PDB file of C-alpha atoms in Angstrom:
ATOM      1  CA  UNK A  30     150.147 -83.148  48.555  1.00 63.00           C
ATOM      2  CA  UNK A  31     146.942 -84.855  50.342  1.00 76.00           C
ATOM      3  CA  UNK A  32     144.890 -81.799  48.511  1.00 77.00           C
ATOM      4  CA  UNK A  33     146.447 -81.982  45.444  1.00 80.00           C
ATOM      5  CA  UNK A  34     144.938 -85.431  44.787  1.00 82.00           C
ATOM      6  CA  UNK A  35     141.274 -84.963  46.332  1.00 86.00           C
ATOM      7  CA  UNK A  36     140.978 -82.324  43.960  1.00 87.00           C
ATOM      8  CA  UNK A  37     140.972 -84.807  40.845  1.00 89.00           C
ATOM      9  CA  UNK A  38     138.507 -87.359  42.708  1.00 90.00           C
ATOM     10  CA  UNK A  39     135.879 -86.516  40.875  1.00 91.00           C
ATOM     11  CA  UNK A  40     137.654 -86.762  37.644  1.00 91.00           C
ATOM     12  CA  UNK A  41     139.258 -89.987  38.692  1.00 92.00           C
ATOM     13  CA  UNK A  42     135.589 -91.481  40.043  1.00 92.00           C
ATOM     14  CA  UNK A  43     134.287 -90.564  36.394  1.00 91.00           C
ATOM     15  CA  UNK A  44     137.704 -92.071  34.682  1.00 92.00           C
ATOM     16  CA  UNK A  45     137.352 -95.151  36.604  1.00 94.00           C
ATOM     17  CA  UNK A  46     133.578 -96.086  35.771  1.00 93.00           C
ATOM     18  CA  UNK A  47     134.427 -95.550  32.527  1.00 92.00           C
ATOM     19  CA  UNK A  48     136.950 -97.539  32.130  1.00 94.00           C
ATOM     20  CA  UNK A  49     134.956-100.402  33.728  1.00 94.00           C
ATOM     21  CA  UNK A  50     132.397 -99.693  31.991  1.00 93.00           C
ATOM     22  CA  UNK A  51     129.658 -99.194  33.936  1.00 91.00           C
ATOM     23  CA  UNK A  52     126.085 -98.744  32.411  1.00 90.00           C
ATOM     24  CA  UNK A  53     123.982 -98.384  35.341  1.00 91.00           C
ATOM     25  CA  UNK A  54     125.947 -94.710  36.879  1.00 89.00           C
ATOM     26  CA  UNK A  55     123.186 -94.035  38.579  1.00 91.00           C
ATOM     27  CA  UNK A  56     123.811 -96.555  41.528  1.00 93.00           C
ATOM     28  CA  UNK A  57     127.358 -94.825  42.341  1.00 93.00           C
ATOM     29  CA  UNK A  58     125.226 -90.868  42.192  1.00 92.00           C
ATOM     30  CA  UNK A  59     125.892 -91.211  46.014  1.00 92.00           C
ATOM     31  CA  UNK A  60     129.469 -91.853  45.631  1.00 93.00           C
ATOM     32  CA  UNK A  61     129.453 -89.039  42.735  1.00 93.00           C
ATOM     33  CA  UNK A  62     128.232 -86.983  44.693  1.00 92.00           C
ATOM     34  CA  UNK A  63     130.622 -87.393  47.533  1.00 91.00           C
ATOM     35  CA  UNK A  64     133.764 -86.804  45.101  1.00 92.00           C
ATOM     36  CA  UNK A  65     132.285 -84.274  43.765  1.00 91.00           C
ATOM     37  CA  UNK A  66     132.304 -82.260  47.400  1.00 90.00           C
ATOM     38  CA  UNK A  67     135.592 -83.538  47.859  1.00 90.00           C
ATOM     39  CA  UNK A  68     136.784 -82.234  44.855  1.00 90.00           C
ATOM     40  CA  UNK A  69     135.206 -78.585  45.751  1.00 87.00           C
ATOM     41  CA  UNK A  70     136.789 -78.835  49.390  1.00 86.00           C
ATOM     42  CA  UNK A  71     140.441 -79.688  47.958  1.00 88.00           C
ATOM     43  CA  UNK A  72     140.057 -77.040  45.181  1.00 84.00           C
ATOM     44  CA  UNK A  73     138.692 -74.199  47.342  1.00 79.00           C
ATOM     45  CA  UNK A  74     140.599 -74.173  50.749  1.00 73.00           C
ATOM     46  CA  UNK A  75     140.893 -70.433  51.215  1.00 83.00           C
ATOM     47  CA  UNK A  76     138.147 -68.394  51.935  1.00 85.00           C
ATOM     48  CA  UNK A  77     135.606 -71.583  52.269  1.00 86.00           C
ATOM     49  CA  UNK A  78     135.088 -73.580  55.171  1.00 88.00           C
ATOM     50  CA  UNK A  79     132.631 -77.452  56.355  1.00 88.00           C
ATOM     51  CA  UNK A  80     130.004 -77.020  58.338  1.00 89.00           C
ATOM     52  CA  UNK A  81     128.680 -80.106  59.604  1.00 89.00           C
ATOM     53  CA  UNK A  82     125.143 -80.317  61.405  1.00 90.00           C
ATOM     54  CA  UNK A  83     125.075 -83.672  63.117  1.00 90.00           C
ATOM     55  CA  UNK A  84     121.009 -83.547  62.749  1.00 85.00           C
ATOM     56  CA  UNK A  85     118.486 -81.803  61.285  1.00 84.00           C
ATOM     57  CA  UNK A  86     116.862 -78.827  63.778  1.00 84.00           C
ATOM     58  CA  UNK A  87     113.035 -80.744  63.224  1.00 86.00           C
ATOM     59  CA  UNK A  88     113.928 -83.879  63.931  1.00 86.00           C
ATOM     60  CA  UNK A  89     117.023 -83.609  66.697  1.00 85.00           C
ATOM     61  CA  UNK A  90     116.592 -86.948  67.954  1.00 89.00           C
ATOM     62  CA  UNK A  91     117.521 -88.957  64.651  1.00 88.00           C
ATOM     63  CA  UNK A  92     121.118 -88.890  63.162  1.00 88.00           C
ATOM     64  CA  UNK A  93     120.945 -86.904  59.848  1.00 87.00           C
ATOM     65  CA  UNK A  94     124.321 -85.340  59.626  1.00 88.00           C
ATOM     66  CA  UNK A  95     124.679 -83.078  56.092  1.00 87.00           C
ATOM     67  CA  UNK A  96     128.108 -81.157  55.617  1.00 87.00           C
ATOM     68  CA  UNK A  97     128.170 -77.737  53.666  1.00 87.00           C
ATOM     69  CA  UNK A  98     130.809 -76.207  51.878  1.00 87.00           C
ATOM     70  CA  UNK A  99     130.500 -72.395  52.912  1.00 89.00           C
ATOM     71  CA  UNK A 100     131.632 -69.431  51.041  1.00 86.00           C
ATOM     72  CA  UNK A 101     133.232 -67.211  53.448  1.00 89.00           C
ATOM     73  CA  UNK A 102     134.843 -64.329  51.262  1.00 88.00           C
ATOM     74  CA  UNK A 103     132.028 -63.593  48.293  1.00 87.00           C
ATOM     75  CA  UNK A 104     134.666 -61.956  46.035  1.00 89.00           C
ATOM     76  CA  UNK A 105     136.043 -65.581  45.241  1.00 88.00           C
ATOM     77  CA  UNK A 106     132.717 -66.383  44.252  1.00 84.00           C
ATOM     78  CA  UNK A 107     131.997 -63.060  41.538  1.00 89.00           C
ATOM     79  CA  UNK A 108     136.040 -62.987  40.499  1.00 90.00           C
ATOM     80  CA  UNK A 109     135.457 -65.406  37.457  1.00 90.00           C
ATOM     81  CA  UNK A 110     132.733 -63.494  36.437  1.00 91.00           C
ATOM     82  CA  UNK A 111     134.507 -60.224  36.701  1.00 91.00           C
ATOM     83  CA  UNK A 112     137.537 -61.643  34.531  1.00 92.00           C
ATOM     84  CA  UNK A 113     134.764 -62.907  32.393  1.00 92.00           C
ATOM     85  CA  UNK A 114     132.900 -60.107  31.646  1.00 90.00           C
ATOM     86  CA  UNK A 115     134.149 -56.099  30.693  1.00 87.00           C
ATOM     87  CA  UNK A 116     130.868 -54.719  32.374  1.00 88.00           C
ATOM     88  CA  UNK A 117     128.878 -56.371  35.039  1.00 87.00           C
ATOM     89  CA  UNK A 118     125.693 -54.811  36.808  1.00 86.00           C
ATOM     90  CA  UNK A 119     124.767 -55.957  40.118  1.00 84.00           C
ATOM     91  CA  UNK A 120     121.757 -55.190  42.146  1.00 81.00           C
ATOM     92  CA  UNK A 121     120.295 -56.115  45.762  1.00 78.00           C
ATOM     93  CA  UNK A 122     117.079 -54.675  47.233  1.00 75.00           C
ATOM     94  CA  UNK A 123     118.518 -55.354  50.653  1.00 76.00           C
ATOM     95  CA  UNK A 124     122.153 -54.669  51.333  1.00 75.00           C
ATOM     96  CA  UNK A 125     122.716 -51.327  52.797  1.00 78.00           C
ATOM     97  CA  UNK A 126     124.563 -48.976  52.805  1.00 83.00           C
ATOM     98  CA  UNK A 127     125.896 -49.353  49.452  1.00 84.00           C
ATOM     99  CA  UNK A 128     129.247 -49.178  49.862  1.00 85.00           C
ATOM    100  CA  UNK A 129     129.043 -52.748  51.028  1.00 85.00           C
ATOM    101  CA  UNK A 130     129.291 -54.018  47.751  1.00 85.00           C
ATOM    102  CA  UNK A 131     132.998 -52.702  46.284  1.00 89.00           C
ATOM    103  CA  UNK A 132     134.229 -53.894  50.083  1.00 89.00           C
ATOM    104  CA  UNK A 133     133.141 -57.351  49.893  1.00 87.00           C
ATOM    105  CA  UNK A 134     133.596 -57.934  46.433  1.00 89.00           C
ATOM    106  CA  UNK A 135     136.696 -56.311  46.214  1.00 88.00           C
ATOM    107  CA  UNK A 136     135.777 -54.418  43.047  1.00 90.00           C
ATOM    108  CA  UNK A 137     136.033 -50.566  42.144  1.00 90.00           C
ATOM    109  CA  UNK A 138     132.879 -49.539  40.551  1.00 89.00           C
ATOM    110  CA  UNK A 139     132.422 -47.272  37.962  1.00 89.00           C
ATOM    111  CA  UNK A 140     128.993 -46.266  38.601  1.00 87.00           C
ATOM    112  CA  UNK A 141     127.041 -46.689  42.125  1.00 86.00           C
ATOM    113  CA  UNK A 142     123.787 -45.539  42.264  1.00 83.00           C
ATOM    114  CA  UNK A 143     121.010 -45.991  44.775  1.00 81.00           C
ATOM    115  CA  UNK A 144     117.282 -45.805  43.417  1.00 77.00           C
ATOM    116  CA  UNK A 145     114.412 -44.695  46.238  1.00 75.00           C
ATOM    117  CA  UNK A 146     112.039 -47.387  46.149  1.00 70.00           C
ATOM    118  CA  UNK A 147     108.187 -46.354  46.860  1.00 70.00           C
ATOM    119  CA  UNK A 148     105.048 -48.389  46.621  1.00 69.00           C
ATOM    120  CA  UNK A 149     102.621 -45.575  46.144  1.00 72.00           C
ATOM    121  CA  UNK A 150     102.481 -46.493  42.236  1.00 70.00           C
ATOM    122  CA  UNK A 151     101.316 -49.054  39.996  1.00 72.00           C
ATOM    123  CA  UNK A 152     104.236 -51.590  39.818  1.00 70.00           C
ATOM    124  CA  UNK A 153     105.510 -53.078  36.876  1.00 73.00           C
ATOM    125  CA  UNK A 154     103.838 -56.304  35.999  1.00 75.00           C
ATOM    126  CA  UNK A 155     105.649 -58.771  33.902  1.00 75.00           C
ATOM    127  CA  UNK A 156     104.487 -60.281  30.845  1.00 79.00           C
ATOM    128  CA  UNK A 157     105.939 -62.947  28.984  1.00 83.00           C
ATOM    129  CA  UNK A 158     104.819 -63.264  25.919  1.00 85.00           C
ATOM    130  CA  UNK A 159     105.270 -66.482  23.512  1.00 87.00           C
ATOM    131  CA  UNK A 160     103.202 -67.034  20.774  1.00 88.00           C
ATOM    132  CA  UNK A 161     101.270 -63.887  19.056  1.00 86.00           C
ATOM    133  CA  UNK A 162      97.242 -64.315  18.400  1.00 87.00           C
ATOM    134  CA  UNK A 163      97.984 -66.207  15.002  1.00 89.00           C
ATOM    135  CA  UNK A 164     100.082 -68.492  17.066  1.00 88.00           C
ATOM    136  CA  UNK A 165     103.341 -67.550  15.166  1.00 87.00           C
ATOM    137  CA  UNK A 166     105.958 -67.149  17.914  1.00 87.00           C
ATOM    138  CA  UNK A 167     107.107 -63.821  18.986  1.00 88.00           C
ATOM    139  CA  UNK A 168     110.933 -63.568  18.714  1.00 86.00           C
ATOM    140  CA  UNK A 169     113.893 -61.632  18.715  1.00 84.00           C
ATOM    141  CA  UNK A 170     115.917 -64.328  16.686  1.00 84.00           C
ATOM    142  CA  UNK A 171     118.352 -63.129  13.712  1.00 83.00           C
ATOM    143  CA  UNK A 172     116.791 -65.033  11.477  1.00 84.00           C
ATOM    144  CA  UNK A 173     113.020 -64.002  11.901  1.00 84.00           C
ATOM    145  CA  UNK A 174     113.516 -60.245  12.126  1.00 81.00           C
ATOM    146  CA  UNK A 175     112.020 -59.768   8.129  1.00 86.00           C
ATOM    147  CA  UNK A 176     109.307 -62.312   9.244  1.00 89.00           C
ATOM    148  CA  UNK A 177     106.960 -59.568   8.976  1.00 90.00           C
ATOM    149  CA  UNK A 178     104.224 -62.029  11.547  1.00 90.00           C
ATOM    150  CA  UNK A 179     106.553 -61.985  13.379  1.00 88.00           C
ATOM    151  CA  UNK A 180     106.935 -58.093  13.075  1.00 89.00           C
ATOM    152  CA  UNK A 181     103.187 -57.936  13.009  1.00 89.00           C
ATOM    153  CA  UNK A 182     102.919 -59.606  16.149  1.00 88.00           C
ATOM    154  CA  UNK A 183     105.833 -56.803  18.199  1.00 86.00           C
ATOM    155  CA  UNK A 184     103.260 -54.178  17.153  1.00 88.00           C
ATOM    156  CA  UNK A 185     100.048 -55.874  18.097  1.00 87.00           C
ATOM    157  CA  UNK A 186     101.590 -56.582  21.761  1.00 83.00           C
ATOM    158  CA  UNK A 187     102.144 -52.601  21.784  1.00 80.00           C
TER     159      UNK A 187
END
C-alpha cells in the first residue's frame, strides 16, 4: 500500500504546484527531484536496489551523502525496448564471451556474430557533414530529395 502511493509523488508534487499556482518551479527542483527518485524507487522494487554513500571518496571528512537507484537485472532495463521494437541490434566492444548477452538480457537472438577487431589498418574516420560548399544544407529529408543542390552536393562529398 505504502508503495503504491510513493509511486504517484511525483505526479502529485507536479499536481499540487499547479494547482497553487506556482510561477517560480524552480525553487522546489530540489524537492522535484526528490519525488522524482521516490517515484522510481516505488515503481521499480524488483531487480533495483539504494545505495547510499554517506560521503564522497575525495573528501571523506565532510558529510555528502548521495543515494543511487541501481539496476541490478539489465533485462528490466532493454525489455521496453524489445516490446518496442521487431529488430534490435546491440553491440559492445568489451563484453566477452558473447554469450553473455542473451543470458543477461534474457533474449534469444537471431543472429550473434563476433567481428575480429585489428588495428593494423587505417580506421574509419567520421565525417559529419552539414552544409555543402554553396552552403545549401546536405540532407536526407523527404522533401529535398529533387533539390537537385542538394543532390549536387551528395555527389560532390563523394
Amino acid at each position: 500500500q505504502e508503495l503504491r502511493a510513493l509511486r504517484f509523488a511525483h505526479d502529485r508534487l507536479g499536481s499540487l504546484l499547479r494547482t497553487l499556482e506556482v510561477t517560480d518551479v524552480d525553487e522546489f527542483t530540489p524537492l522535484t527531484i526528490l519525488t522524482n527518485f521516490v517515484t522510481l524507487v516505488a515503481t521499480y522494487s524488483q531487480g533495483f536496489t539504494v545505495l547510499y554513500e554517506p560521503y564522497d571518496d575525495r573528501t571523506p571528512s565532510i558529510p555528502d551523502p548521495v543515494l543511487h537507484l541501481c539496476c541490478l537485472d539489465p533485462s528490466l532495463a532493454i525489455k521496453p525496448v524489445f516490446e518496442r521494437y521487431h529488430n534490435v541490434i546491440i553491440t559492445s566492444g568489451t563484453i566477452s564471451p558473447l554469450s553473455m548477452y542473451p543470458k543477461m538480457l534474457n533474449f534469444k537472438p537471431k543472429v550473434l556474430e563476433s567481428l575480429g577487431m585489428s588495428l593494423s589498418r587505417d580506421c574509419i574516420r567520421p565525417l559529419i557533414v552539414t552544409k555543402g560548399n554553396d552552403q545549401i544544407p546536405v540532407t536526407s529529408q523527404f522533401d529535398e530529395r529533387k533539390n537537385m543542390a542538394v543532390v549536387q552536393n551528395y555527389g560532390q562529398l563523394l
